[in-house]
Short mmCIF file of C-alpha atoms in Angstrom, two decimals:
data_model
loop_
_atom_site.label_atom_id
_atom_site.label_comp_id
_atom_site.label_asym_id
_atom_site.label_seq_id
_atom_site.Cartn_x
_atom_site.Cartn_y
_atom_site.Cartn_z
CA UNK A 1 -3.89 2.31 22.62
CA UNK A 2 -4.56 5.88 24.36
CA UNK A 3 -1.98 8.74 22.94
CA UNK A 4 -1.07 12.24 23.90
CA UNK A 5 0.01 13.53 20.22
CA UNK A 6 -3.27 15.48 19.53
CA UNK A 7 -2.69 17.27 22.82
CA UNK A 8 1.52 18.20 22.07
CA UNK A 9 0.60 19.16 18.66
CA UNK A 10 -1.65 22.06 19.68
CA UNK A 11 -0.04 22.88 22.44
CA UNK A 12 2.98 23.65 19.82
CA UNK A 13 0.52 25.65 17.79
CA UNK A 14 1.08 22.42 14.79
CA UNK A 15 -1.09 21.36 12.02
CA UNK A 16 -1.54 17.64 11.77
CA UNK A 17 0.48 18.29 7.81
CA UNK A 18 3.03 20.14 9.46
CA UNK A 19 4.00 17.82 12.61
CA UNK A 20 3.98 14.64 9.43
CA UNK A 21 6.30 16.91 7.47
CA UNK A 22 8.58 17.04 10.47
CA UNK A 23 8.55 13.22 10.89
CA UNK A 24 8.41 12.33 7.28
CA UNK A 25 5.11 10.63 7.35
CA UNK A 26 1.87 11.72 5.80
CA UNK A 27 -1.10 14.41 7.25
CA UNK A 28 -3.42 11.28 7.16
CA UNK A 29 -0.71 9.33 8.97
CA UNK A 30 -0.85 11.77 11.68
CA UNK A 31 -4.33 11.86 11.51
CA UNK A 32 -4.52 8.00 12.02
CA UNK A 33 -2.32 7.67 15.24
CA UNK A 34 -4.14 10.54 17.01
CA UNK A 35 -7.37 9.13 16.69
CA UNK A 36 -5.98 5.84 17.84
CA UNK A 37 -6.69 4.34 14.44
CA UNK A 38 -2.57 3.43 13.49
CA UNK A 39 -0.13 2.23 16.18
CA UNK A 40 3.33 3.81 14.71
CA UNK A 41 6.22 1.65 14.31
CA UNK A 42 8.99 1.80 17.06
CA UNK A 43 11.35 3.93 15.29
CA UNK A 44 8.42 6.27 13.83
CA UNK A 45 7.01 6.33 17.91
CA UNK A 46 10.84 7.06 18.89
CA UNK A 47 11.00 10.14 16.61
CA UNK A 48 7.65 11.47 18.08
CA UNK A 49 8.49 10.88 21.33
CA UNK A 50 12.09 13.20 20.71
CA UNK A 51 9.67 15.76 18.05
CA UNK A 52 8.52 16.34 21.39
CA UNK A 53 11.13 16.41 23.64
CA UNK A 54 9.38 13.60 25.78
CA UNK A 55 9.33 9.70 26.27
CA UNK A 56 7.62 6.65 24.38
CA UNK A 57 6.07 6.00 27.56
CA UNK A 58 4.62 9.68 28.08
CA UNK A 59 3.21 9.79 24.76
CA UNK A 60 1.62 6.30 24.40
CA UNK A 61 -0.57 4.60 27.14
CA UNK A 62 -1.17 0.80 27.71
CA UNK A 63 -4.85 0.12 27.79
CA UNK A 64 -6.34 -2.71 29.15
CA UNK A 65 -6.84 -4.82 26.64
CA UNK A 66 -3.38 -4.09 25.66
CA UNK A 67 -2.05 -5.48 28.55
CA UNK A 68 -0.88 -9.36 28.91
CA UNK B 1 12.46 9.71 0.32
CA UNK B 2 14.08 12.27 -1.98
CA UNK B 3 11.99 14.56 -4.74
CA UNK B 4 14.75 12.78 -7.30
CA UNK B 5 14.27 9.13 -6.33
CA UNK B 6 10.50 9.87 -5.23
CA UNK B 7 10.00 11.36 -9.04
CA UNK B 8 12.37 8.04 -10.33
CA UNK B 9 9.90 5.78 -9.00
CA UNK B 10 6.66 7.32 -10.16
CA UNK B 11 8.12 7.20 -13.90
CA UNK B 12 9.24 3.41 -13.25
CA UNK B 13 5.71 2.89 -11.99
CA UNK B 14 4.01 4.67 -14.64
CA UNK B 15 6.38 3.10 -16.94
CA UNK B 16 5.65 -0.23 -15.55
CA UNK B 17 1.81 0.22 -16.03
CA UNK B 18 2.49 1.48 -19.61
CA UNK B 19 3.64 -2.13 -20.66
CA UNK B 20 2.10 -3.88 -19.28
CA UNK B 21 -1.67 -1.62 -21.31
CA UNK B 22 0.71 -2.38 -24.29
CA UNK B 23 1.37 -6.36 -23.50
CA UNK B 24 -2.35 -6.62 -23.73
CA UNK B 25 -3.38 -4.83 -26.27
CA UNK B 26 -1.21 -6.10 -28.23
CA UNK B 27 -1.96 -9.73 -26.81
CA UNK B 28 -5.40 -8.49 -28.16
CA UNK B 29 -4.24 -7.26 -31.60
CA UNK B 30 -2.74 -10.30 -31.66
CA UNK B 31 -5.76 -12.85 -31.08
CA UNK B 32 -7.75 -10.85 -34.14
CA UNK B 33 -9.69 -8.19 -32.18
CA UNK B 34 -8.15 -5.17 -33.65
CA UNK B 35 -10.81 -2.66 -32.41
CA UNK B 36 -10.36 -3.85 -28.86
CA UNK B 37 -6.67 -3.79 -29.06
CA UNK B 38 -7.16 0.12 -30.23
CA UNK B 39 -9.64 0.55 -27.14
CA UNK B 40 -7.02 -1.08 -24.74
CA UNK B 41 -4.34 0.71 -25.81
CA UNK B 42 -5.65 4.28 -25.80
CA UNK B 43 -7.11 3.49 -22.11
CA UNK B 44 -3.83 2.60 -20.63
CA UNK B 45 -1.73 5.61 -22.20
CA UNK B 46 -5.04 8.17 -21.21
CA UNK B 47 -5.21 6.54 -17.52
CA UNK B 48 -1.35 6.55 -17.67
CA UNK B 49 -1.28 9.72 -18.07
CA UNK B 50 -3.57 10.71 -15.88
CA UNK B 51 -2.07 8.66 -13.09
CA UNK B 52 1.08 10.18 -13.74
CA UNK B 53 0.04 14.19 -13.06
CA UNK B 54 -2.19 12.74 -10.06
CA UNK B 55 0.92 11.23 -8.43
CA UNK B 56 2.41 14.56 -8.84
CA UNK B 57 0.38 16.54 -7.00
CA UNK B 58 -1.24 13.82 -4.27
CA UNK B 59 0.46 11.82 -2.29
CA UNK B 60 -2.03 9.10 -1.69
CA UNK B 61 -2.25 8.56 -5.06
CA UNK B 62 2.06 8.73 -5.75
CA UNK B 63 1.77 5.90 -2.60
CA UNK B 64 -1.02 3.49 -4.44
CA UNK B 65 1.80 3.67 -7.41
CA UNK B 66 4.33 2.92 -4.83
CA UNK B 67 6.37 5.90 -5.98
CA UNK B 68 6.58 6.78 -2.46
CA UNK B 69 4.57 6.47 0.53
CA UNK B 70 5.11 6.41 4.62
CA UNK B 71 5.10 3.13 7.20
CA UNK B 72 1.15 3.75 7.20
CA UNK B 73 0.81 3.80 3.27
CA UNK B 74 2.62 0.52 3.09
CA UNK B 75 0.89 -0.85 5.78
CA UNK B 76 -2.52 -1.09 4.19
CA UNK B 77 -0.82 -1.31 0.84
CA UNK B 78 0.37 -4.48 2.07
CA UNK B 79 -3.12 -5.32 3.62
CA UNK B 80 -4.82 -4.56 0.87
CA UNK B 81 -2.61 -7.05 -1.57
CA UNK B 82 -3.07 -9.89 0.88
CA UNK B 83 -6.98 -9.24 1.02
CA UNK B 84 -6.16 -9.51 -3.23
CA UNK B 85 -4.41 -12.48 -3.18
CA UNK B 86 -6.74 -14.45 -0.95
CA UNK B 87 -9.81 -13.44 -3.22
CA UNK B 88 -8.21 -14.57 -6.13
CA UNK B 89 -6.75 -17.50 -4.55
CA UNK B 90 -10.33 -18.16 -2.89
CA UNK B 91 -11.76 -17.74 -6.47
CA UNK B 92 -9.23 -20.41 -7.85
CA UNK B 93 -9.97 -22.96 -5.53
CA UNK B 94 -14.06 -22.53 -5.97
CA UNK B 95 -12.98 -22.59 -10.08
CA UNK B 96 -10.93 -26.09 -9.50
CA UNK B 97 -13.94 -27.33 -7.12
CA UNK B 98 -16.56 -26.84 -10.16
CA UNK B 99 -14.63 -27.69 -13.06
CA UNK B 100 -13.76 -31.29 -11.02
CA UNK B 101 -17.32 -31.73 -9.75
CA UNK B 102 -18.77 -30.80 -13.48
CA UNK B 103 -16.37 -33.56 -15.04
CA UNK B 104 -13.92 -30.91 -17.10
CA UNK B 105 -10.20 -30.21 -16.85
CA UNK B 106 -9.81 -27.68 -14.24
CA UNK B 107 -7.21 -26.20 -16.00
CA UNK B 108 -6.22 -22.98 -15.49
CA UNK B 109 -7.80 -22.55 -12.24
CA UNK B 110 -5.91 -25.73 -10.62
CA UNK B 111 -2.74 -23.48 -12.22
CA UNK B 112 -3.69 -20.87 -10.14
CA UNK B 113 -3.79 -23.23 -7.59
CA UNK B 114 -0.27 -24.09 -7.53
CA UNK B 115 1.04 -21.01 -8.40
CA UNK B 116 -0.09 -19.81 -5.43
CA UNK B 117 0.58 -22.27 -2.84
CA UNK B 118 4.57 -22.82 -4.42
CA UNK B 119 4.87 -19.00 -3.71
CA UNK B 120 2.92 -18.37 -0.46
CA UNK B 121 5.71 -21.10 0.98
CA UNK B 122 8.50 -19.42 -0.84
CA UNK B 123 7.04 -16.61 0.25
CA UNK B 124 6.70 -17.69 3.62
CA UNK B 125 10.72 -19.14 3.97
CA UNK B 126 11.85 -15.97 2.70
CA UNK B 127 10.68 -13.96 5.27
CA UNK B 128 11.12 -16.27 8.33
CA UNK B 129 14.71 -16.26 7.25
CA UNK B 130 14.77 -12.72 6.63
CA UNK B 131 13.19 -12.25 10.06
#
């Protein structure tokens, strides 16, 4: 699943560790989310969207193989 | 999670590790192998101290000790535990089969299989109820 987390984070000139601190997760988790290796839970996805003042749908994009 | 709660959980995890190490060392002593008991006791004491110190400085080590950890670290721990359980279960089943084929007593492999099967069924029922 594609996401815009890295794009929005770098636009704020925030480090992965800094974003992790804001969201209460580790830097490694932020890295895994940005790289698409980890899908955040719904509460974390909502906190991410709220932090970037956007919606979950705008932040995460379903890819063809994710569609059912 | 607050720093105090994390510190408390770290203390509990290390204490549990030391108690387990002490039990193993005492068992070795009771079994008559006092040099092994001393070595094991020292090993658990030293590694317990290292883990306590390291967990205070590394979030990953703290997560391994279950003193803290975000959702992804908890998921990794859960998956690793499942793989470990499957490996141990497979080993117990293989041991049971080999012992039976040899015409020998299948214990303790059979007991391990029994405990594994019952705990799996109980876990499944409990988590289904919780939703």
